[in-house]
Every structure is written in C-alpha cells, then in structure tokens.
XYZ file of C-alpha atoms in Angstrom:
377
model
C -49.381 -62.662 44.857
C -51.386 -59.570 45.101
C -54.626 -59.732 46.882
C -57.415 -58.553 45.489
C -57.974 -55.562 46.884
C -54.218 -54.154 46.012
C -55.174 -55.035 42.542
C -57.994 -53.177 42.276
C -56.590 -49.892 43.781
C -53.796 -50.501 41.001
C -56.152 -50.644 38.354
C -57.688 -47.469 39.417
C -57.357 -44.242 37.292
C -55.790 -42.222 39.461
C -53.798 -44.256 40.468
C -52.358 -45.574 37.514
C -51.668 -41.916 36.422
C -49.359 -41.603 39.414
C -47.604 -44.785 38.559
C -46.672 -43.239 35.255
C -44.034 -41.418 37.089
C -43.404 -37.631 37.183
C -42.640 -35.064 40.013
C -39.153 -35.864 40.217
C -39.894 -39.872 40.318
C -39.443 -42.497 38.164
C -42.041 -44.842 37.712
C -40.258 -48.159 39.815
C -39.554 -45.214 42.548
C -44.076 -44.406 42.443
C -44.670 -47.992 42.352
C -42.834 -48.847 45.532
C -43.887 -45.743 47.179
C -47.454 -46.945 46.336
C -47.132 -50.408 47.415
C -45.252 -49.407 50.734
C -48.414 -47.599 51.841
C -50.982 -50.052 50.527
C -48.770 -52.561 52.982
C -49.458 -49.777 55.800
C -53.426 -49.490 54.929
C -53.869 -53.373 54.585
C -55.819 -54.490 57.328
C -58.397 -57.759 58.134
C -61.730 -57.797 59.602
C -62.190 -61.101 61.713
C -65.756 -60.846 62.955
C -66.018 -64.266 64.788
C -63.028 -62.795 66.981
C -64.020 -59.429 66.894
C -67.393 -60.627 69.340
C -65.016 -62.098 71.560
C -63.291 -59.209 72.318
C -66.122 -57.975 74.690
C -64.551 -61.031 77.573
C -61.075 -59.259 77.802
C -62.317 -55.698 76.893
C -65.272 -56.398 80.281
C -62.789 -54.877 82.844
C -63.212 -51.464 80.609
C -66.698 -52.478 78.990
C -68.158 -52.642 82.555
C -67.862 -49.218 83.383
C -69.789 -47.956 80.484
C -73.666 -48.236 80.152
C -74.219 -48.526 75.896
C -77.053 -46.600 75.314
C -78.507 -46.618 71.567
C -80.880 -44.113 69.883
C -82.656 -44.897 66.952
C -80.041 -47.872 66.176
C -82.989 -49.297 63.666
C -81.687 -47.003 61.284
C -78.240 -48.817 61.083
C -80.183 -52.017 60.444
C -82.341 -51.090 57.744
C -79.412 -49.152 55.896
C -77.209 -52.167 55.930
C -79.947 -54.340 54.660
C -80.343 -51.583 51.819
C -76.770 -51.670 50.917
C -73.355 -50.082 51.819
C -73.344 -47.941 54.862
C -70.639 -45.529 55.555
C -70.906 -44.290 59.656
C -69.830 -40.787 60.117
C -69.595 -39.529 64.125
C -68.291 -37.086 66.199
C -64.924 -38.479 68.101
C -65.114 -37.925 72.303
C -62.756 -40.756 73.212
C -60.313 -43.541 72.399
C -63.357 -45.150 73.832
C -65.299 -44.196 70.919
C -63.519 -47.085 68.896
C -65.003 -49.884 71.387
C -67.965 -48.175 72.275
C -69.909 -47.305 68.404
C -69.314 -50.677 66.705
C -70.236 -52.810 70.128
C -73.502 -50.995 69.830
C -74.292 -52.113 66.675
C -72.956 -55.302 67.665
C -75.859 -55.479 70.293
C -78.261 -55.085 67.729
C -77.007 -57.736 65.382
C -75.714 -55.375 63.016
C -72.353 -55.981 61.188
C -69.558 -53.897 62.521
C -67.907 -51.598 60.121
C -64.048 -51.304 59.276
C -63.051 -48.149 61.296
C -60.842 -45.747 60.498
C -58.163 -44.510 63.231
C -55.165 -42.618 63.472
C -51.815 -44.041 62.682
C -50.553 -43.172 66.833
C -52.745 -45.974 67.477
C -51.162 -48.597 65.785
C -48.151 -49.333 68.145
C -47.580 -52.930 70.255
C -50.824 -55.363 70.653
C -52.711 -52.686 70.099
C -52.173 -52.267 66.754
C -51.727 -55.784 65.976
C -55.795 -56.171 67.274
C -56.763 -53.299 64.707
C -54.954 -54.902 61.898
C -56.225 -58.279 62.241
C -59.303 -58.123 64.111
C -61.066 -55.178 64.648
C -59.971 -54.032 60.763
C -59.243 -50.718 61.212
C -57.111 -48.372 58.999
C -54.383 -46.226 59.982
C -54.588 -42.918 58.351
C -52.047 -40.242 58.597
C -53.897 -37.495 59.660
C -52.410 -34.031 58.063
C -50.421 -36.225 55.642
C -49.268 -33.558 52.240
C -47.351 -36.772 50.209
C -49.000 -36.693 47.125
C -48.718 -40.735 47.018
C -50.271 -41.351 50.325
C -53.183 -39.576 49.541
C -53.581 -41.079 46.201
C -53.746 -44.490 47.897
C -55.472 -43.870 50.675
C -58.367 -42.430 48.363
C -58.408 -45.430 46.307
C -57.900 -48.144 49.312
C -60.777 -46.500 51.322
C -62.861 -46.116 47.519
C -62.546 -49.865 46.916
C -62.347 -50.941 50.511
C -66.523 -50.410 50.166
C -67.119 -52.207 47.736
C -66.192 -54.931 50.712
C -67.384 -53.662 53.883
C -69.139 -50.735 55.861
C -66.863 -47.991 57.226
C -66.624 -45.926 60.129
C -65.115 -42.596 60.379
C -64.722 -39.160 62.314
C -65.620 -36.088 60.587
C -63.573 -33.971 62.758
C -60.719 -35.953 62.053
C -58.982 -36.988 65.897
C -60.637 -35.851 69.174
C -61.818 -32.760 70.369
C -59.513 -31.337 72.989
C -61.221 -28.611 73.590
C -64.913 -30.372 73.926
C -66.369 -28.526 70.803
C -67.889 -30.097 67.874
C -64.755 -29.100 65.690
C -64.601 -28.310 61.517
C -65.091 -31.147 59.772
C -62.490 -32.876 57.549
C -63.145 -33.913 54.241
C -60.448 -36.535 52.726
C -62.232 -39.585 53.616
C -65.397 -38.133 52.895
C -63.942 -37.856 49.032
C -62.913 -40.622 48.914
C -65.816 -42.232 49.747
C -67.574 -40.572 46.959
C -65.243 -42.065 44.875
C -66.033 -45.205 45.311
C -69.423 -44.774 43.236
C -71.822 -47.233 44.663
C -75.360 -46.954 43.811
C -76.336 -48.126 47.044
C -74.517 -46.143 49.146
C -75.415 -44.002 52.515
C -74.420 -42.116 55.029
C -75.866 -42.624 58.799
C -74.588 -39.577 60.776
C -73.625 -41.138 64.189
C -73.274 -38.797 67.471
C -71.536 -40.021 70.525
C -71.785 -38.440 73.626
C -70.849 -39.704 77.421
C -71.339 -38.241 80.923
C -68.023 -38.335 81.612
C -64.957 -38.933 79.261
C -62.760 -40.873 80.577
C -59.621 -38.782 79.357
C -61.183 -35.679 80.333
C -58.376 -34.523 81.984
C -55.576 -35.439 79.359
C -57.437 -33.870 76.428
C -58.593 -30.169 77.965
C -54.765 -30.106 79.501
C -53.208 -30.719 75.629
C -56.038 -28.566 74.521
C -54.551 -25.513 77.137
C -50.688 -26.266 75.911
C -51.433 -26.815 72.500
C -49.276 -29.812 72.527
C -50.081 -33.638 72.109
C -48.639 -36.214 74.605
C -47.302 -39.044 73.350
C -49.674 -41.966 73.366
C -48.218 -45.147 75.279
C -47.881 -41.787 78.151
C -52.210 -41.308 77.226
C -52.598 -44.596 77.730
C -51.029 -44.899 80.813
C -52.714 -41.647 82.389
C -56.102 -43.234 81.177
C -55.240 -46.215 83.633
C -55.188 -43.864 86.302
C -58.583 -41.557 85.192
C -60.280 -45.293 85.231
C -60.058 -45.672 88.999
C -63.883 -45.671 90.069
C -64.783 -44.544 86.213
C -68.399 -44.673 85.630
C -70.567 -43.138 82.836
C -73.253 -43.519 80.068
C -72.686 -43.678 76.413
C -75.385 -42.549 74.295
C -74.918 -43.532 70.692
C -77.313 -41.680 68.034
C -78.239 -42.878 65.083
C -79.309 -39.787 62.489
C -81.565 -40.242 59.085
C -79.815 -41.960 56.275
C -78.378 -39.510 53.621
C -78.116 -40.439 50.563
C -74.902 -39.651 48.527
C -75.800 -40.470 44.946
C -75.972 -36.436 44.371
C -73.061 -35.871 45.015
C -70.005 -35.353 42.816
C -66.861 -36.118 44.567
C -64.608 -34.564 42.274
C -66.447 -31.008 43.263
C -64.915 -28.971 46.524
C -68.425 -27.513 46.874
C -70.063 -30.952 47.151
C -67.784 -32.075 49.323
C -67.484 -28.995 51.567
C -71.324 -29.305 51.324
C -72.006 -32.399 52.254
C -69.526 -32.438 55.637
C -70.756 -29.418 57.080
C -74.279 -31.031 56.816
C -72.923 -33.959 58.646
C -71.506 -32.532 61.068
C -74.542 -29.740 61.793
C -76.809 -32.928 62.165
C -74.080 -34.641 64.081
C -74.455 -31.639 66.106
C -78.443 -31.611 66.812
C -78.039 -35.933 67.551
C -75.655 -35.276 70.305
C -77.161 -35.588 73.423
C -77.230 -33.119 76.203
C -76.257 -34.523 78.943
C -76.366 -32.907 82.522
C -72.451 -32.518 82.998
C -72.614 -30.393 80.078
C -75.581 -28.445 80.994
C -74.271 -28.020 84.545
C -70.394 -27.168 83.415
C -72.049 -24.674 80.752
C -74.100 -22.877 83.953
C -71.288 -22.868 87.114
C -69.425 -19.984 87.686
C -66.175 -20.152 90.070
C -68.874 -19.973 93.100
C -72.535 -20.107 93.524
C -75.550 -21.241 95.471
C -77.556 -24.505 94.441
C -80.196 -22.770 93.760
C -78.318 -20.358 91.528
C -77.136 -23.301 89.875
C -80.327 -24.495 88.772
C -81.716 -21.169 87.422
C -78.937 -20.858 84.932
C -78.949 -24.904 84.517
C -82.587 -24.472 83.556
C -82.019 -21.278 81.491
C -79.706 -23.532 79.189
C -82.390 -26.487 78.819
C -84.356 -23.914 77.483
C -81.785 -22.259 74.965
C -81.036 -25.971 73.080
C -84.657 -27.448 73.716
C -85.829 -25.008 71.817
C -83.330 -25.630 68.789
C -84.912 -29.144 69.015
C -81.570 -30.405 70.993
C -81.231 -34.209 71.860
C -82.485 -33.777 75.514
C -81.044 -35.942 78.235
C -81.714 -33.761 80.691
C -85.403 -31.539 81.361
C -84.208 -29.460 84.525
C -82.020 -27.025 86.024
C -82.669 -29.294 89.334
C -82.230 -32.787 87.358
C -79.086 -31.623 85.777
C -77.091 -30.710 89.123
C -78.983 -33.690 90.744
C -77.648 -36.151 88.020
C -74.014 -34.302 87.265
C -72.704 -33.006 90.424
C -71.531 -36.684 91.974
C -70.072 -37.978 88.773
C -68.052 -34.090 88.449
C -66.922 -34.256 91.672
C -65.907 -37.534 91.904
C -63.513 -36.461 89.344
C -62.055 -33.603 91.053
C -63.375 -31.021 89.169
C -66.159 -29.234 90.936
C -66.463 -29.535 94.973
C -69.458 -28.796 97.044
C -69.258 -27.303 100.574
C -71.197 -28.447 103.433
C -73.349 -25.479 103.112
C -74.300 -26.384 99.487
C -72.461 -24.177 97.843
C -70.826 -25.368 94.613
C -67.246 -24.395 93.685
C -65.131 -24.874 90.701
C -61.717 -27.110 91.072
C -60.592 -28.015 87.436
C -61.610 -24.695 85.458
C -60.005 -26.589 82.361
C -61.927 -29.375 82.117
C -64.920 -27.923 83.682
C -64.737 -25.788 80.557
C -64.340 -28.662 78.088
C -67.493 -30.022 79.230
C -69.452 -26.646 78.834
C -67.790 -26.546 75.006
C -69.596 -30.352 74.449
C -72.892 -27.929 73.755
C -71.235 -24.626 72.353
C -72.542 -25.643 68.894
C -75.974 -25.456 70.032
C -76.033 -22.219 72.288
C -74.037 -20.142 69.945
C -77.357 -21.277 67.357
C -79.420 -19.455 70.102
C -79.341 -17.011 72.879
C -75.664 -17.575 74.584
C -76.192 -17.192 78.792
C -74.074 -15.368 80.329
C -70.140 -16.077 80.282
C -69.199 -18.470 82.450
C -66.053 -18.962 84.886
C-alpha cells in the first residue's frame, strides 16, 4: 500500500505527465524509475527520539556553545503557518547545530535536507528514521529525479517545516557561495497560502573541519566521506567554539511565481544577500582577514580595527567591536589549531596560509560591498 505522501506526488501534474512515457521510455519503465526514487526520498521524522539524541550526540554537543539571535522569529512563523529555513552551510555540524537551537526554544524541528554522501551506515539510518532528513543528489541532470524530488519536497510541506542550504553543500573555500535554486522551486510549488521563508545564518569561531574543507578547496577535489569523518575525529581533539545561529525577518513567498526563472533567481539571491548581512563577524574572521605572513600586535590590531569599520558600517552582524578584542578573543582558539603562531616577542606569524585564508573569505561578501583593505598574505 502506498502511503500517503507517494500518492500525492503521483497525483501531481507534473508528474503524471512524466508517467505518460516519452524520451525513449515506456510508461512501466517512468513509473518504476519514479517509484525507485520516491523509495530513496522517503524518510520519517520521529520527534520524541529526535530530543534524545542530544545524550549520545553530548560528547560532540559539549564542545559547542548554541548561541541564538532573534530565534523569536522562528516561533512566531511556525505559529503563523509553514516555515521553510533557508541558511548558509559551514559544517556537517550545521545539521546538529540549527534544528537543536530551535529545539531549545521549543520550536518544532524541521525535516532537513542533506546530501545523498551522507546517507551511508548508522548514519544514514538516523536521518531516515529520526532526524527526517532527505537525501538529495546534488548536480543530479535525470529528468525523473528532478521531477520527483520537486514534487516530494512540494508536498512534503504540506506536512512539515523544512530546512535547506542555499548554497547547496559547504563552502570550501569560506565564502558565502551562489545560491542554488532547485529546492527553492520546488518549494514554490507547493502553493501554500501560509507559507514563509526565515533566512537562517550560521556562523562558528572555529569550524571544526577547517582543515579538510580549505585543503579540498586548494585541490579541487572532494575526499571521500567515511575518510571526512574520520579526519574530523582527529580536528575534535581539544575542539572548542561558539555557534551563533541568526534568525532573519520572515519573507513572505506568496509573490512569487515558481514557474518564472526571474522569480526564482530573484528570490535566492535575496536570501542569500540577507543571509549574508545575519552572519556574524566573528574575531577569527576579522583577525584571518587582517594578518599578513608576519607582523607586530599592534599592527595587527590597526588593520583588525580597520575591518570592524569596513562591515560595521554596512550594518554587519558584529561579534566583535575592536582591532584589540578581535586578536584578544581569536588568537588562542587559531593557534591552538595550528594555524597562526605567536613568538615570544609578540609577533604573530602565519602557519596554515590555507585555512587562515578560508577564514578571511567567511566575510569577503561584506568587504567586497565596501572599501577592501589591503591584500592579505
């Protein structure tokens, strides 16, 4: 028996027009293709268990200080109606991290979409049957996958909130990257009259795979991800950081037609420009955006502070008010991780140029919408 879900992405339009056959298919051959990835996008939300996950997730959960900004938005949206979260994506820590917060607050957690690589072992088994994530096939060209993806994710909110990353994966070079705009669409398609979108910005003091993703970002290659996870292990030795999670004004989509590339297009670079001014600047990035391969402390903080002015004055998400806060706050947790080191005489020196560099790109969005400091490294 079908559930009901399956039935109504059946019923759909587009759908149905696929089913009719054509391109080289006959219509039992579209029909099983269909149904093959509707058993891929299936997945179950178990909230009761979903809480619990915070005991065996502690050993992780510990290390991270959730920090929420302006989370009352989330809870008056979802008393409104349906509430789709849109964010920037830092970290595999991002799927733990965003939903938790609402959690705090008493909010329910939305169905989150991930990528496919992510689905492996226990792992995946948790997203399919607890968490309720989706695995999408990022950069997927089958015309039936994206057909039924469209119409899973399109009825899938008539049922629950959703959670999704405009940039598609994670940034691996630190910048706020283009945004993507297949879920978006298909979220329009889903028609709800009560529908928003709460632009949601991320942002930590250190990422914990720091070093994995501005490495792949250098060779231009992916690694494959029970090898990530196992290099994460290592980064988490003595891991400590803050996680500030910012909740933007509710946008309402109603306008919007989703069958229009301008809309769309439209609508996602809005998101992800005020996805952009939410994200908070923290002092690793103002510090990694200011260092060059050797210079004084006080040197430091002239260019730190000459940044805090550049984005403050954009009205930037401040964390951060100094050049002399910003290497008081970020020089233990940077050099703790082996990227900067500071002599005896106080002079700071660059280790990692890589990753020092994907932490200065964390805030290239906002100093390239003012005056740029000098080039760096």
């Amino acid at each position: 028996m079908l559930d009901d879900i399956t039935q109504a992405v059946l019923a759909r339009e587009d759908v149905a027009r696929y089913l009719r056959g054509g391109n080289g298919q006959t219509e039992l051959q579209a029909r099983e293709r269909i149904h093959a990835y509707l058993d891929e996008l299936r997945t179950t939300q178990r909230y009761p268990i979903y809480r619990a996950l915070k005991h065996p997730l502690y050993p992780i959960l510990r290390k991270i200080e959730r920090i929420d900004e302006h989370v009352s938005i989330a809870r008056k949206a979802t008393a409104a109606g349906r509430v789709i979260y849109i964010s920037n994506h830092k970290s595999h820590l991002d799927y733990l991290v965003e939903p938790l917060v609402l959690d705090d607050s008493g909010i329910r957690p939305p169905v989150i979409a991930a990528g496919i690589n992510l689905f492996g072992g226990p792992l995946g088994l948790l997203h399919r049957h607890v968490t309720g994530a989706i695995p999408i096939r990022r950069n997927a060209k089958d015309p039936a996958y994206l057909v039924t993806l469209k119409a899973y994710v399109a009825e899938l909110l008539h049922r629950h909130d959703l959670l999704f990353y405009i940039e598609g994966g994670r940034s691996y070079s630190g910048e706020l990257k283009s945004p993507k705009t297949g879920l978006l669409h298909a979220t329009l398609q889903a028609e709800r009259t009560d529908t928003v979108v709460v632009p949601v910005a991320v942002a930590y003091d250190v990422v914990l795979e720091d070093h994995i993703l501005a490495h792949q970002a250098s060779k231009r290659r992916q690694r494959p991800f029970a090898r990530e996870v196992a290099e994460m292990v290592r980064y988490a030795v003595g891991y400590q950081s803050r996680a500030f999670v910012t909740f933007g004004s509710a946008i309402d989509i109603r306008g919007f037609d989703g069958e229009s590339r301008r809309d769309v297009m439209g609508l996602a670079h809005a998101i992800r420009d005020g996805i952009g001014m939410l994200y908070k600047v923290l002092p690793t990035a103002v510090m990694a955006a200011a260092l060059r391969p050797s210079m004084t402390r006080r040197d430091l903080e002239a260019r730190c502070d000459a940044i805090i002015d550049t984005v403050a004055a954009l009205g930037a998400n401040m964390g951060v008010r100094s050049g002399r806060e910003a290497v008081e706050s970020a020089t233990d947790p940077l050099a703790s991780r082996n990227i900067i080191h500071v002599e005896r005489g106080g002079r700071y020196r660059i280790r990692e140029r890589t990753v020092l560099r994907y932490y200065a790109r964390t805030i290239q969005h906002l100093l390239s919408g003012g005056r740029r400091p000098p080039r760096t490294h």
